[in-house]
Coordinates of C-alpha atoms in Angstrom, one line a residue:
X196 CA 2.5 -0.9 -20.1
X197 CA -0.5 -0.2 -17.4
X198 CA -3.6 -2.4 -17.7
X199 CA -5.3 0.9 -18.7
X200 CA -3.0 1.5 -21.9
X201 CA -3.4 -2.6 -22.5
X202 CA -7.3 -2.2 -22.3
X203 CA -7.2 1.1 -24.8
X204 CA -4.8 -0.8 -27.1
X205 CA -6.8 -3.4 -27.4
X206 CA -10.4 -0.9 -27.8
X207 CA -11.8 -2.4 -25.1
X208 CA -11.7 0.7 -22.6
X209 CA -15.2 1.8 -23.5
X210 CA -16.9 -1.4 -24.9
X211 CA -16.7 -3.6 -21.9
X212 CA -20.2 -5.4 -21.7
X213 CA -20.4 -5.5 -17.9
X214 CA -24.0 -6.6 -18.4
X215 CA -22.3 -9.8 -20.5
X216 CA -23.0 -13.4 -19.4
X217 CA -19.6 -15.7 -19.0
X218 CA -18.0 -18.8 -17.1
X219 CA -17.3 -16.8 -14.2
X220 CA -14.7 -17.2 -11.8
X221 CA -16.1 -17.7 -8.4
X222 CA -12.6 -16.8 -7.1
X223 CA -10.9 -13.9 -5.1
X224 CA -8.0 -12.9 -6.6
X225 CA -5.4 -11.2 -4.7
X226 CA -1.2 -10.6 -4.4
X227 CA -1.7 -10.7 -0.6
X228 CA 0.6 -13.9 0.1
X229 CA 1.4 -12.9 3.4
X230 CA -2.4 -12.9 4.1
X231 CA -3.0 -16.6 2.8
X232 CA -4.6 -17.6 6.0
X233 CA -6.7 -14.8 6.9
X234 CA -7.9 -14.2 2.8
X235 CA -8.6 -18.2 3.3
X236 CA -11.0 -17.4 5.7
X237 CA -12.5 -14.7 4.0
X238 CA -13.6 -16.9 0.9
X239 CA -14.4 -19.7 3.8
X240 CA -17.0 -17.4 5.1
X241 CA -18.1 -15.7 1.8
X242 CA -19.1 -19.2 0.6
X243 CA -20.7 -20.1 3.6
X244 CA -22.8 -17.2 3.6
X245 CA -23.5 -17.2 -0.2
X246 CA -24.3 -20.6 -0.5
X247 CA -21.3 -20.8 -3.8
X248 CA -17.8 -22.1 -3.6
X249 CA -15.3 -18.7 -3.4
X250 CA -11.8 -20.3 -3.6
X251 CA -8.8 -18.1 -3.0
X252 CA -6.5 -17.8 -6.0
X253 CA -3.0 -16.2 -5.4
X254 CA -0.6 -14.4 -7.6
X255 CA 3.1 -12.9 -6.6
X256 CA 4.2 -10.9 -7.5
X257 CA 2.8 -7.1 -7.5
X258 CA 3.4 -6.8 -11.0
X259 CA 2.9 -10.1 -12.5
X260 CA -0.6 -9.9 -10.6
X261 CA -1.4 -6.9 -12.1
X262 CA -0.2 -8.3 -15.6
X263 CA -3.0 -11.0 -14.8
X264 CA -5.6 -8.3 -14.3
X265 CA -4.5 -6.4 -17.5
X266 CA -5.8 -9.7 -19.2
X267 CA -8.5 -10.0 -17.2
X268 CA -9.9 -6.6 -17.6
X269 CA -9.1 -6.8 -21.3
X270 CA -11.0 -10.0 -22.0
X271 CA -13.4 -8.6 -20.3
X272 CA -13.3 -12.1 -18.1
X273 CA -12.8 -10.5 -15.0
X274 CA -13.3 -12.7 -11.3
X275 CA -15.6 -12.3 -9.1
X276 CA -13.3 -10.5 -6.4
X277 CA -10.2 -9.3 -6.9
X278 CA -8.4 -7.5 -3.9
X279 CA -6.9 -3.9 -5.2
X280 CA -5.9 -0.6 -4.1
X281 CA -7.7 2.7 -3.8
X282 CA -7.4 6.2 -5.3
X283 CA -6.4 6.7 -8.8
X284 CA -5.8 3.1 -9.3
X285 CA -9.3 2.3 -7.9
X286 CA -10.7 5.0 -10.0
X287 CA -9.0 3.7 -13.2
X288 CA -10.7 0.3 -12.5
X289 CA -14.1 1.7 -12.2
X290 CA -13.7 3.6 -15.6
X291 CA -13.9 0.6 -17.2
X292 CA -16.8 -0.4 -16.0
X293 CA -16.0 -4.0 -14.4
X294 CA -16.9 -2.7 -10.5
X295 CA -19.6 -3.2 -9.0
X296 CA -21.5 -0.1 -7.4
X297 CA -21.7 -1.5 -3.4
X298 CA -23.8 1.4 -2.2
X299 CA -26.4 -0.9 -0.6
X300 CA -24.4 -2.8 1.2
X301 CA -22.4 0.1 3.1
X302 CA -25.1 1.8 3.5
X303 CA -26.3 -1.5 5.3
X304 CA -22.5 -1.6 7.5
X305 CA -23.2 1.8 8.1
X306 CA -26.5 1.7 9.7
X307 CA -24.9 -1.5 11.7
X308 CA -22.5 0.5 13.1
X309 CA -19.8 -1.8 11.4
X310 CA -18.0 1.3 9.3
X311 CA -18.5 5.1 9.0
X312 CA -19.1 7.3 6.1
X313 CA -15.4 8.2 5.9
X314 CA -14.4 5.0 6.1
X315 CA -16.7 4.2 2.3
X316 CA -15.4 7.6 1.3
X317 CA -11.7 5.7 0.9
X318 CA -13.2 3.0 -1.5
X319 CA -15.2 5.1 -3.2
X320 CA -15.3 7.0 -6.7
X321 CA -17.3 9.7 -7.3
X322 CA -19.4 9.4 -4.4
X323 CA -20.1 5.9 -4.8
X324 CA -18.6 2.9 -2.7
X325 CA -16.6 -0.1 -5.1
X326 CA -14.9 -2.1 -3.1
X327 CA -15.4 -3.9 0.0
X328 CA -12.5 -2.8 2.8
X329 CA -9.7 -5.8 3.1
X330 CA -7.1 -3.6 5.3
X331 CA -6.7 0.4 6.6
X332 CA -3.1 0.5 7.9
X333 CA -1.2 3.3 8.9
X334 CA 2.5 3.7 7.4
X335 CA 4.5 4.1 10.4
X336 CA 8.4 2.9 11.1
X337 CA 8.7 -0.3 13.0
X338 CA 11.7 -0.9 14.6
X339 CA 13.9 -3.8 16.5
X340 CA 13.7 -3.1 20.2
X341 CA 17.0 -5.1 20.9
X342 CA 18.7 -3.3 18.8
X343 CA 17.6 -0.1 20.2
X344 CA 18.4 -1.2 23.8
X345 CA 22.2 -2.1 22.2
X346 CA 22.6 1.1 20.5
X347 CA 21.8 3.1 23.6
X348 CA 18.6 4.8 22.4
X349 CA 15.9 4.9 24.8
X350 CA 12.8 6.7 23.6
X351 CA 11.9 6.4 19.3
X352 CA 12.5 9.7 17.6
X353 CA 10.6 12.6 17.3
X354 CA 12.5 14.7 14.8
X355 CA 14.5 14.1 11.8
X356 CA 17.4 15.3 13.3
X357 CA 17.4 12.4 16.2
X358 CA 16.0 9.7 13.5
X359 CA 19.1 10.7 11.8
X360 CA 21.5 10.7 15.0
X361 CA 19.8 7.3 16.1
X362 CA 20.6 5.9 12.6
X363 CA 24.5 6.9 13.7
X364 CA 24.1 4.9 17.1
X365 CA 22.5 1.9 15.2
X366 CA 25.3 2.0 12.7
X367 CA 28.1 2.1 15.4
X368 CA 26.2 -1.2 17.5
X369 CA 26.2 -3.3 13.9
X370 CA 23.2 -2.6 12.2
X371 CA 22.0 -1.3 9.3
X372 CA 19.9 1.7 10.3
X373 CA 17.0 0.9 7.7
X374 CA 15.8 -2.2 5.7
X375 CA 14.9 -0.9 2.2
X376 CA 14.2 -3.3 -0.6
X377 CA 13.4 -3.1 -4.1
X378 CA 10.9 -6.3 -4.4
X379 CA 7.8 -7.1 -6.0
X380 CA 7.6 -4.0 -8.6
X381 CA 6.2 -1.5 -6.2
X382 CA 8.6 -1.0 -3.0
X383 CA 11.5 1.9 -4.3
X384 CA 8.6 4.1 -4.6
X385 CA 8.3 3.9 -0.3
X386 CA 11.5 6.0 0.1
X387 CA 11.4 8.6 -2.4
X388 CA 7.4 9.8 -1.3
X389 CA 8.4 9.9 2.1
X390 CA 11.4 12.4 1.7
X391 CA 9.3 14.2 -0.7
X392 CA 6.2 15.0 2.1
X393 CA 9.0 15.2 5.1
X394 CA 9.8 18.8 3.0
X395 CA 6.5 19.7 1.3
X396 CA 3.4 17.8 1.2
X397 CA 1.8 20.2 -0.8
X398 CA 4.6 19.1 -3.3
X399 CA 3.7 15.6 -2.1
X400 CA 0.2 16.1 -3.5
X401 CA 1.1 17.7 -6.6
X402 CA 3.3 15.3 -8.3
X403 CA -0.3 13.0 -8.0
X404 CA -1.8 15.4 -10.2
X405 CA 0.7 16.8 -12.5
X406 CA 1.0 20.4 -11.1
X407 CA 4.5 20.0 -9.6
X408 CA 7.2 18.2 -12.1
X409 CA 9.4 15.3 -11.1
X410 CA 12.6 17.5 -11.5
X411 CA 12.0 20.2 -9.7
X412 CA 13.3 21.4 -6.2
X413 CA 11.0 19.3 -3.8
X414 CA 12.1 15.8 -5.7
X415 CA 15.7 17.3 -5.8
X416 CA 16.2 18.1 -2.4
X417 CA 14.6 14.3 -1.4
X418 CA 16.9 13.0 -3.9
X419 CA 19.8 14.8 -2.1
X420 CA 18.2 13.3 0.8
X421 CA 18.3 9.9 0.1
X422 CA 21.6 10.0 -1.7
X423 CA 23.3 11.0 1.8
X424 CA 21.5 8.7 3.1
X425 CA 23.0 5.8 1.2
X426 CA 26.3 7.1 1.4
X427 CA 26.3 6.7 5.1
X428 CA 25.0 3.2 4.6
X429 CA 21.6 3.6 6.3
X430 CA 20.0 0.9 3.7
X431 CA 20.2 -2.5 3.2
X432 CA 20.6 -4.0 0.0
X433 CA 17.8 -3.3 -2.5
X434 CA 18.5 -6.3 -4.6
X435 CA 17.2 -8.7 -2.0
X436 CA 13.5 -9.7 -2.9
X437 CA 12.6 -11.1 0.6
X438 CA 10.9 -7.8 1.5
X439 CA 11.0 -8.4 5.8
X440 CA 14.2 -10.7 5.5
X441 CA 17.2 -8.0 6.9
X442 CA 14.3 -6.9 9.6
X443 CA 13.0 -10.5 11.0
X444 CA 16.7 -11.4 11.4
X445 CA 17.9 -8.7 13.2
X446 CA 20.5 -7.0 10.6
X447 CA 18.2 -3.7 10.3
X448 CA 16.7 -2.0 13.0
X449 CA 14.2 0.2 11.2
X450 CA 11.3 -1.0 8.5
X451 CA 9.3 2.3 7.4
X452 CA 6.6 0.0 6.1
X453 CA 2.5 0.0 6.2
X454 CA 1.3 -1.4 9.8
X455 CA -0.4 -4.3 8.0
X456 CA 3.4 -5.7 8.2
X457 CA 3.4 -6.4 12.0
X458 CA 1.1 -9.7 11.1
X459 CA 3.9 -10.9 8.7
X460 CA 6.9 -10.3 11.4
X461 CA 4.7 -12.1 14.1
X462 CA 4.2 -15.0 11.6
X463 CA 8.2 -14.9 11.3
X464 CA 8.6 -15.1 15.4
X465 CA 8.9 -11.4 16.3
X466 CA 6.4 -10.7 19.4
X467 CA 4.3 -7.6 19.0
X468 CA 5.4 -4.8 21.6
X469 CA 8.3 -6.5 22.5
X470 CA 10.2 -7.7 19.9
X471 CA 9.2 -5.0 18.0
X472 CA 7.2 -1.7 18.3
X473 CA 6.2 1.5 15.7
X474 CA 6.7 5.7 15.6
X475 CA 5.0 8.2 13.2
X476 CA 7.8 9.3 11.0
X477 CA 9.0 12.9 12.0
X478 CA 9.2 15.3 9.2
X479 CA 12.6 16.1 7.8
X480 CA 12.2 20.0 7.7
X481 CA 11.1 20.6 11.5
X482 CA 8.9 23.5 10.2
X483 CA 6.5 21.2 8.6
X484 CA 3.7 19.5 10.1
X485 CA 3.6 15.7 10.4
X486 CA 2.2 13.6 8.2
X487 CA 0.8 9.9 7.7
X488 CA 0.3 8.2 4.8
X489 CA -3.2 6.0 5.4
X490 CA -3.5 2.9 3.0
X491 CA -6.6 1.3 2.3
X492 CA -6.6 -1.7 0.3
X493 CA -10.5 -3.0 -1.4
X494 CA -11.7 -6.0 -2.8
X495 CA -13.5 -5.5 -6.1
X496 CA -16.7 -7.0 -7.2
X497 CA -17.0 -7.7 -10.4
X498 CA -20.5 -6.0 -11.5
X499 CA -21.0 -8.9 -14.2
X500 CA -20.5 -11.6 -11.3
X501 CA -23.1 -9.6 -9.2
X502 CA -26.2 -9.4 -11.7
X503 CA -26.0 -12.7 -13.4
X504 CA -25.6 -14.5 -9.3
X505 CA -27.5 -12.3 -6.8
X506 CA -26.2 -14.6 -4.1
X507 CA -22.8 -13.5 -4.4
X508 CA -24.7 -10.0 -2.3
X509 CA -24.6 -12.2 0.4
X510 CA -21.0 -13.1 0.2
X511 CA -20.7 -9.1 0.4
X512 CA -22.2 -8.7 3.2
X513 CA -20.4 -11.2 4.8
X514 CA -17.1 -9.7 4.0
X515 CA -18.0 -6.6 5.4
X516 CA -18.8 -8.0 8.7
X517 CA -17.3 -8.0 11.9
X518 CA -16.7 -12.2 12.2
X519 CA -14.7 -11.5 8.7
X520 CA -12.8 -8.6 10.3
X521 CA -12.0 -11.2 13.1
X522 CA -10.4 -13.8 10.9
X523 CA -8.5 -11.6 8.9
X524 CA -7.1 -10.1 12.3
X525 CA -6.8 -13.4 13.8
X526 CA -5.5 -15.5 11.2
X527 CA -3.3 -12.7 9.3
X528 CA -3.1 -9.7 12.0
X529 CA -4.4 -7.1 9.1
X530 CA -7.1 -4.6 9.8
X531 CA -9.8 -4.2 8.0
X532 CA -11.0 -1.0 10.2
X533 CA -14.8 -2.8 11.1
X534 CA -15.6 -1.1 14.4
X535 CA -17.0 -4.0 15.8
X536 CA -14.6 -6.0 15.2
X537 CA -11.2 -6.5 17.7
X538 CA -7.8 -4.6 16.6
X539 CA -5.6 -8.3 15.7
X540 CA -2.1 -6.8 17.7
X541 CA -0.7 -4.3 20.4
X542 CA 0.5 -2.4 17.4
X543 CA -2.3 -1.8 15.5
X544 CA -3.6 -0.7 18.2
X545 CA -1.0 1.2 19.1
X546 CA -0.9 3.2 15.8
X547 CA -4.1 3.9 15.7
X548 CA -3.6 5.4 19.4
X549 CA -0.5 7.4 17.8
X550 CA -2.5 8.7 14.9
X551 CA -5.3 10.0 17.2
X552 CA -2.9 11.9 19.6
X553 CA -0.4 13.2 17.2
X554 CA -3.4 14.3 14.7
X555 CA -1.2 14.1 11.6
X556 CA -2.2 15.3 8.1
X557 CA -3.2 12.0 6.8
X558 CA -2.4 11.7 3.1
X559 CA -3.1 9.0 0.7
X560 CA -0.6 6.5 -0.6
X561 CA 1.6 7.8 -3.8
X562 CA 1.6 4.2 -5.3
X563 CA -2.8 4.7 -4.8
X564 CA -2.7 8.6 -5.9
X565 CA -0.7 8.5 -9.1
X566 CA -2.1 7.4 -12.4
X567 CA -2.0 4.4 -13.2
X568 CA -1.3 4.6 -16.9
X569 CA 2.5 6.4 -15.3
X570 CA 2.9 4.3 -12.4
X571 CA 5.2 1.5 -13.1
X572 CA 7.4 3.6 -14.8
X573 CA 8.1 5.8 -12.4
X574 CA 8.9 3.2 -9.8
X575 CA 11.6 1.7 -12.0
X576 CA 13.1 4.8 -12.6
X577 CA 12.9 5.3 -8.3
X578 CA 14.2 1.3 -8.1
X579 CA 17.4 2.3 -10.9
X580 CA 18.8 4.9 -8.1
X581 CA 18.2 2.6 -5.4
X582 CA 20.3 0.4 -7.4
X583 CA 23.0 2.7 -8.2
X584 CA 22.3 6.3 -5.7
X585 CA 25.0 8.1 -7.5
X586 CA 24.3 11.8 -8.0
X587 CA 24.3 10.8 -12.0
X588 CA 21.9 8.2 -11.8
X589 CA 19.4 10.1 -9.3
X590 CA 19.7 13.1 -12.6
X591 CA 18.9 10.7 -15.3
X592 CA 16.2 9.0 -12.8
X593 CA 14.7 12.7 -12.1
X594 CA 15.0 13.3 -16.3
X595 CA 13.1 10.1 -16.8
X596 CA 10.6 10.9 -14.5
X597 CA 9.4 14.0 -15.1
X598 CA 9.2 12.6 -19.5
X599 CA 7.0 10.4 -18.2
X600 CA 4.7 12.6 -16.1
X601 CA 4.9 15.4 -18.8
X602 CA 3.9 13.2 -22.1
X603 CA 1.1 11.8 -19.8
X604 CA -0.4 15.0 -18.6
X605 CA 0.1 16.8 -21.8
X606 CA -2.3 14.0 -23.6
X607 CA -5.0 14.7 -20.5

C-alpha cells in the first residue's frame, strides 16, 4: 500500500495540522546510503548556519524508507527534512500538506545566480517551489572501458542496432552485456521505461497519466524487447541486491543507470573517464528522436518544522548554496545543478556536455511521473518478469499491470 492510501485509510489525508506544535525531529531523513558522506556534510553545514543540531538519519532500503514516511506522514510527525523525489510523487507529498512552500528562498538562489527558474520548476507543484535540489542527474549508460577495448569496440554506440551488435562482441569476450538488478523495491522499473520511450515516448508519457494502458502495443513490443533480450543473456542476475556489484567487478560491461552513480563506482575504485565513461542511450526504432530521462531528487521541508523554528530558514539557504553543492560533489560526486558550484567528476561533466550537443527530448523519470498510490505495484509486477522473462510471465505481468492502472484511474 502507498503512503497516500495509508494516510487516507487512516483519515488523515485532509486533516493534517501542519500548523501543529510537536517534538520535532531536527533530522534529514533520506535512503541515499551511497551519499553518507556528502548528506553528512549537508546537515554539518545546515546546522552551522542555523545555529540547531541537523543529524543525518539513514534508512535502506527504498521501500522500507518510504514505509517509514508512510508513518511519518500519517502521524502527522513528520522530520524536518526528508530527501524525496519529484513529479507525481512530490506532488502527492504536497497534497497532504506537510511541505513547506520555499518560494522565498529560490527566489533568493535565483537572484544569486545559484539556480534558474527551470531548475525550481523541477521541485515545484503548481507553480510553487517544495523542495530544496539534492541531485539533477542525467540517465545515461556507463560502461567498462576495458572491456570495450577486449571486445574490439572502439567508439560507444549511437543506434540500437550497434548497442545491440556491441552487446554480441561483449558477450563473445566474457561479459555480460548489461548489469540489471532487481534491488531496493524500485530498480525493474529502469528497464521496462526505457524500451517503452526507445519506441514511443508519447506512449512513454501516457502510461504516467492513464491515457495509454499497460497492455497495449507500446508495452508489448518493449516486453518483446526485453524478453529477447534475456534470452540472449544480455542481463545479469536480478536477484542480486548489491545494485553496482557485477559492474565494479568487471563481469558487466554496461550499467544504464542515473549519472549520480559515477560517485558510487569512484568510491568502489573505478577512475572517472578511464575506468569508466557514459553515452546517451540510442533509441530502439531509429525513426524516433532521442531521449533522456532527467532525475531530480528534493529535500523536503517540513512546513510544521519551518513556522514553529524560523531558524531552520537559514539551514535552507545554506543547502541551497554553492559551498553545499561543493560538499556533496566533493564528498559523494552527486550534482546538485547550483551554477556556482564545480561539476564533482569528468562524467558529470561530460553528460551534461552530451545532453547540450545531442539536444535530446528530456523526459521525466517514470518511477517520479507515475502515481504514487500505483507505483509499487507496478514495479513488482516489472521485478516478477525480470525474475522469470518467459513470454507467460511477461502476459500475466502486462495483465496485472494494466488492473492496477485501470481500477486507479477509473476511481480519479
Amino acid at each position: 500500500m502507498s503512503y497516500l492510501k495509508t494516510i487516507a485509510a487512516l483519515g488523515l489525508l485532509t486533516t493534517v495540522s501542519v500548523g501543529s506544535v510537536f517534538a520535532q525531529d531536527l533530522s534529514i531523513y533520506s535512503d541515499k546510503t551511497p551519499w553518507n558522506a556528502g548528506m553528512t556534510g549537508v546537515a554539518a553545514d545546515a546546522s552551522t548556519a542555523s545555529g540547531q543540531s541537523i543529524k543525518l538519519q539513514e534508512i535502506t532500503p527504498t521501500d522500507k524508507y518510504q514505509a517509514f514516511m508512510q508513518t511519518s506522514i500519517a502521524g502527522n510527525n513528520v522530520p524536518a527534512f526528508f530527501t524525496w523525489w519529484n513529479g507525481q510523487q512530490l506532488s502527492d507529498v504536497v497534497a497532504t500538506g506537510i511541505a513547506a512552500d520555499l518560494t522565498p528562498y529560490w527566489d533568493k538562489a535565483i537572484a544569486d545566480g545559484d539556480f534558474t527558474a527551470a531548475q525550481r520548476d523541477l521541485v515545484s507543484v503548481d507553480g510553487k517551489p517544495y523542495g530544496v535540489l539534492l541531485n539533477v542527474a542525467n540517465w545515461v549508460v556507463f560502461y567498462n572501458t576495458a572491456a570495450f577495448e577486449k571486445a574490439g569496440i572502439a567508439a560507444p554506440p549511437t543506434t540500437w542496432a550497434e548497442l545491440m551488435a556491441d552487446a554480441d562482441k561483449l558477450k563473445a569476450a566474457g561479459y555480460t552485456p548489461f548489469n540489471a538488478p532487481t534491488s531496493g523495491g524500485w530498480m525493474p522499473f529502469i528497464w521496462f521505461s526505457q524500451l517503452v520511450l526507445g519506441n514511443d515516448p508519447d506512449a512513454f508519457v501516457g502510461l504516467t497519466d492513464g491515457s495509454v494502458p499497460y497492455d497495449g502495443p507500446a508495452v508489448k513490443k518493449a516486453f518483446e524487447i526485453w524478453g529477447d533480450m534475456y534470452s540472449k543473456g544480455y542481463f545479469t542476475d536480478p536477484r542480486e541486491q548489491d545494485d553496482s556489484k557485477f559492474f565494479a567487478n568487471g563481469t558487466a560491461a554496461m550499467f544504464l543507470i542515473g549519472d549520480w552513480h559515477s560517485g558510487q563506482f569512484a568510491d568502489l575504485g573505478m577512475k572517472p573517464g578511464v575506468d569508466f565513461k557514459t553515452f546517451l542511450m540510442p533509441s530502439v526504432d531509429p525513426a524516433v528522436p532521442q531521449s533522456v530521462i532527467v532525475e531530480a531528487s528534493p529535500i523536503v521541508v517540513s512546513k510544521a518544522a519551518l513556522d514553529a523554528n524560523p531558524d531552520l530558514g537559514k539551514a535552507v539557504q545554506a543547502m541551497m548554496g554553492a559551498d553545499v553543492s561543493n560538499v556533496l560533489g566533493s564528498q559523494s560526486q552527486v550534482y546538485n545543478g547550483n551554477l556556482k558550484g564545480t561539476p564533482p567528476n569528468d562524467i558529470i561533466k561530460a553528460d551534461n556536455d552530451l545532453v547540450a550537443a545531442a539536444k535530446p527530448r528530456a523526459l521525466v523519470r517514470w518511477w517520479e511521473a507515475v502515481p504514487s498510490q500505483i507505483q509499487g505495484d507496478l514495479v513488482a509486477a516489472m521485478g516478477a518478469f525480470m525474475l522469470d522473462p518467459t513470454p507467460e510471465t511477461a502476459a500475466k505481468s502486462m495483465s496485472t499491470m494494466q488492473a492496477i492502472n485501470a481500477d486507479y484511474w477509473a476511481n480519479k
